[in-house]
Structures are given as structure tokens and as C-alpha cells.
PDB file of C-alpha atoms in Angstrom:
ATOM      1  CA  MET A   1       8.463  13.516 -17.144  1.00 81.00           C
ATOM      2  CA  ASN A   2       5.219  15.075 -15.884  1.00 88.00           C
ATOM      3  CA  GLU A   3       4.528  12.038 -13.705  1.00 91.00           C
ATOM      4  CA  TYR A   4       7.778  12.804 -11.857  1.00 96.00           C
ATOM      5  CA  ARG A   5       6.633  16.371 -11.161  1.00 96.00           C
ATOM      6  CA  SER A   6       3.075  15.639  -9.945  1.00 96.00           C
ATOM      7  CA  SER A   7       1.819  15.044  -6.424  1.00 96.00           C
ATOM      8  CA  ALA A   8       0.860  11.446  -5.667  1.00 96.00           C
ATOM      9  CA  ARG A   9      -0.532   9.281  -2.869  1.00 97.00           C
ATOM     10  CA  TYR A  10       2.763   8.797  -1.044  1.00 97.00           C
ATOM     11  CA  ILE A  11       4.910  11.417  -2.739  1.00 98.00           C
ATOM     12  CA  ASP A  12       2.402  14.105  -1.779  1.00 98.00           C
ATOM     13  CA  SER A  13       4.303  17.139  -2.971  1.00 98.00           C
ATOM     14  CA  ALA A  14       1.162  19.323  -2.944  1.00 98.00           C
ATOM     15  CA  HIS A  15       0.752  18.917   0.828  1.00 98.00           C
ATOM     16  CA  PRO A  16       1.214  22.324   2.524  1.00 98.00           C
ATOM     17  CA  ALA A  17       3.825  21.027   4.995  1.00 98.00           C
ATOM     18  CA  VAL A  18       5.879  19.484   2.184  1.00 98.00           C
ATOM     19  CA  GLN A  19       5.618  22.714   0.219  1.00 98.00           C
ATOM     20  CA  ARG A  20       6.886  24.692   3.245  1.00 98.00           C
ATOM     21  CA  PHE A  21       9.720  22.246   3.890  1.00 98.00           C
ATOM     22  CA  SER A  22      10.765  22.460   0.249  1.00 98.00           C
ATOM     23  CA  ARG A  23      10.688  26.268   0.168  1.00 97.00           C
ATOM     24  CA  GLU A  24      12.685  26.442   3.385  1.00 98.00           C
ATOM     25  CA  HIS A  25      15.409  23.994   2.350  1.00 98.00           C
ATOM     26  CA  ALA A  26      15.684  24.070  -1.465  1.00 97.00           C
ATOM     27  CA  ARG A  27      18.525  26.554  -1.499  1.00 94.00           C
ATOM     28  CA  GLY A  28      20.904  26.876  -4.389  1.00 92.00           C
ATOM     29  CA  ALA A  29      21.485  28.606  -7.676  1.00 92.00           C
ATOM     30  CA  THR A  30      21.022  25.453  -9.735  1.00 96.00           C
ATOM     31  CA  GLU A  31      18.545  22.578  -9.783  1.00 96.00           C
ATOM     32  CA  LYS A  32      21.343  20.253  -8.677  1.00 97.00           C
ATOM     33  CA  GLY A  33      22.224  22.578  -5.795  1.00 97.00           C
ATOM     34  CA  ARG A  34      18.594  22.696  -4.637  1.00 98.00           C
ATOM     35  CA  ALA A  35      18.320  18.893  -4.871  1.00 98.00           C
ATOM     36  CA  VAL A  36      21.490  18.426  -2.813  1.00 98.00           C
ATOM     37  CA  ALA A  37      20.237  20.906  -0.192  1.00 98.00           C
ATOM     38  CA  LEU A  38      16.957  18.977   0.057  1.00 98.00           C
ATOM     39  CA  TYR A  39      18.860  15.703   0.403  1.00 98.00           C
ATOM     40  CA  TYR A  40      20.807  17.044   3.383  1.00 98.00           C
ATOM     41  CA  ALA A  41      17.663  18.523   4.952  1.00 98.00           C
ATOM     42  CA  VAL A  42      15.857  15.174   4.819  1.00 98.00           C
ATOM     43  CA  ARG A  43      18.942  13.269   5.946  1.00 97.00           C
ATOM     44  CA  ASP A  44      19.728  15.554   8.874  1.00 98.00           C
ATOM     45  CA  ARG A  45      16.297  16.755  10.057  1.00 98.00           C
ATOM     46  CA  ILE A  46      14.280  13.531   9.844  1.00 98.00           C
ATOM     47  CA  ARG A  47      15.333  10.858  12.303  1.00 98.00           C
ATOM     48  CA  TYR A  48      16.016   7.430  10.795  1.00 95.00           C
ATOM     49  CA  ASN A  49      13.901   4.752  12.484  1.00 94.00           C
ATOM     50  CA  PRO A  50      13.895   1.227  11.018  1.00 87.00           C
ATOM     51  CA  PHE A  51      11.516  -0.062  13.712  1.00 88.00           C
ATOM     52  CA  LEU A  52       8.320   1.622  12.518  1.00 93.00           C
ATOM     53  CA  ASP A  53       5.073  -0.282  12.011  1.00 93.00           C
ATOM     54  CA  PHE A  54       5.265  -1.003   8.267  1.00 90.00           C
ATOM     55  CA  SER A  55       1.619  -2.108   8.197  1.00 93.00           C
ATOM     56  CA  ARG A  56       0.659   1.573   8.543  1.00 96.00           C
ATOM     57  CA  PRO A  57       0.541   3.418   5.189  1.00 95.00           C
ATOM     58  CA  GLU A  58       1.541   6.676   6.911  1.00 96.00           C
ATOM     59  CA  VAL A  59       5.125   5.489   7.369  1.00 96.00           C
ATOM     60  CA  PHE A  60       5.513   5.638   3.581  1.00 97.00           C
ATOM     61  CA  ARG A  61       3.781   9.026   2.987  1.00 98.00           C
ATOM     62  CA  ALA A  62       6.043  12.078   2.696  1.00 98.00           C
ATOM     63  CA  SER A  63       3.818  14.453   4.662  1.00 98.00           C
ATOM     64  CA  SER A  64       3.402  11.934   7.496  1.00 98.00           C
ATOM     65  CA  VAL A  65       7.151  11.373   7.712  1.00 98.00           C
ATOM     66  CA  LEU A  66       7.652  15.115   7.885  1.00 98.00           C
ATOM     67  CA  GLU A  67       4.951  15.497  10.545  1.00 98.00           C
ATOM     68  CA  SER A  68       6.334  12.695  12.725  1.00 98.00           C
ATOM     69  CA  GLY A  69       9.951  13.785  12.257  1.00 98.00           C
ATOM     70  CA  GLU A  70      11.084  10.210  11.671  1.00 98.00           C
ATOM     71  CA  GLY A  71      11.090   7.659   8.912  1.00 97.00           C
ATOM     72  CA  PHE A  72      12.636   4.582   7.398  1.00 92.00           C
ATOM     73  CA  CYS A  73      14.404   4.481   4.020  1.00 91.00           C
ATOM     74  CA  ILE A  74      11.248   4.415   1.911  1.00 94.00           C
ATOM     75  CA  GLY A  75       9.423   7.147   3.809  1.00 97.00           C
ATOM     76  CA  LYS A  76      12.480   9.391   3.804  1.00 97.00           C
ATOM     77  CA  ALA A  77      12.913   8.753   0.062  1.00 97.00           C
ATOM     78  CA  ALA A  78       9.262   9.693  -0.474  1.00 98.00           C
ATOM     79  CA  LEU A  79       9.852  12.940   1.430  1.00 98.00           C
ATOM     80  CA  LEU A  80      12.937  13.741  -0.625  1.00 98.00           C
ATOM     81  CA  ALA A  81      11.084  13.061  -3.892  1.00 98.00           C
ATOM     82  CA  ALA A  82       8.049  15.081  -2.746  1.00 98.00           C
ATOM     83  CA  SER A  83      10.226  17.995  -1.653  1.00 98.00           C
ATOM     84  CA  ALA A  84      12.070  17.947  -4.965  1.00 98.00           C
ATOM     85  CA  ARG A  85       8.792  17.891  -6.890  1.00 98.00           C
ATOM     86  CA  ALA A  86       7.540  20.792  -4.788  1.00 98.00           C
ATOM     87  CA  ALA A  87      10.672  22.669  -5.877  1.00 97.00           C
ATOM     88  CA  GLY A  88       9.932  21.915  -9.526  1.00 96.00           C
ATOM     89  CA  ILE A  89      12.545  19.158  -9.809  1.00 97.00           C
ATOM     90  CA  ALA A  90      11.448  15.911 -11.470  1.00 97.00           C
ATOM     91  CA  ALA A  91      11.974  13.109  -8.936  1.00 97.00           C
ATOM     92  CA  ARG A  92      11.051   9.510  -8.216  1.00 96.00           C
ATOM     93  CA  VAL A  93      12.117   6.804  -5.785  1.00 95.00           C
ATOM     94  CA  GLY A  94      14.127   3.719  -6.638  1.00 91.00           C
ATOM     95  CA  PHE A  95      14.159   0.471  -4.704  1.00 85.00           C
ATOM     96  CA  ALA A  96      16.932  -2.042  -4.014  1.00 80.00           C
ATOM     97  CA  ASP A  97      17.786  -4.700  -1.477  1.00 72.00           C
ATOM     98  CA  VAL A  98      20.623  -3.531   0.732  1.00 71.00           C
ATOM     99  CA  LYS A  99      22.877  -5.914   2.609  1.00 71.00           C
ATOM    100  CA  ASN A 100      24.349  -4.248   5.644  1.00 65.00           C
ATOM    101  CA  HIS A 101      26.854  -6.037   7.853  1.00 64.00           C
ATOM    102  CA  LEU A 102      25.836  -3.724  10.708  1.00 70.00           C
ATOM    103  CA  THR A 103      22.250  -5.005  10.767  1.00 71.00           C
ATOM    104  CA  THR A 104      21.200  -6.447  14.109  1.00 73.00           C
ATOM    105  CA  PRO A 105      19.391  -9.798  14.250  1.00 77.00           C
ATOM    106  CA  ARG A 106      16.235  -7.985  15.418  1.00 76.00           C
ATOM    107  CA  LEU A 107      16.314  -5.596  12.461  1.00 70.00           C
ATOM    108  CA  ALA A 108      16.971  -8.431   9.999  1.00 70.00           C
ATOM    109  CA  GLU A 109      13.990 -10.340  11.419  1.00 73.00           C
ATOM    110  CA  THR A 110      11.791  -7.231  11.161  1.00 68.00           C
ATOM    111  CA  MET A 111      12.729  -6.784   7.519  1.00 63.00           C
TER     112      MET A 111
END
């Protein structure tokens, strides 16, 4: 489980901004409560933007997503995992293909 608690290239939980974000938002008496609080902080404070330039590695790095204030699914997931790790919660990202009937033709082409 140590690999899910350590800082990494994209899940850069040791970054000072990620550490601050985690301290500010990981509120709760239990690990689950802190994880849920972090989930809502990432969901509500980081704007979802599916039209980012995915050729740029920064869009996938937690600290960059936090700095820009916007991210796509993977970048926001990296921020959530990094924030959880910064709070001492073992975390990793999982990937899946999502079919969304609300997807516009432009977004589908971008993907």
C-alpha cells in the first residue's frame, strides 16, 4: 500500500499547493469523512473542462490542475488522489471508458 501513499509524477502529493489544499479541505473525524470532503472540494472548486490540450502533460498533473483551477476527468482524479495521499489516505486512480448520451459531436471527436 505504500505506493498508494507516495508522491508521484502526476499524483504529486508532496507539492506544497496540494499539501495546502489537502489540509484546508480534508475535514472529518474519520478517514472516510476526510476522503468525502476532499472529493467535494475537487468536484466543486475545480472547473471541469473537457476541451483542454491533452498533448500537454500538465493537464494530468495534480498540482497543475490545482494551479489552473480547471481539469478534465483524469487531471481532477489525479488531484483527488494526490490530496488524499497528502492527508495520509491511500489512493490511486482508476480508468474506464464512459459512454455519455449528453456528449456533443465536438467532444466525441476530441476524445
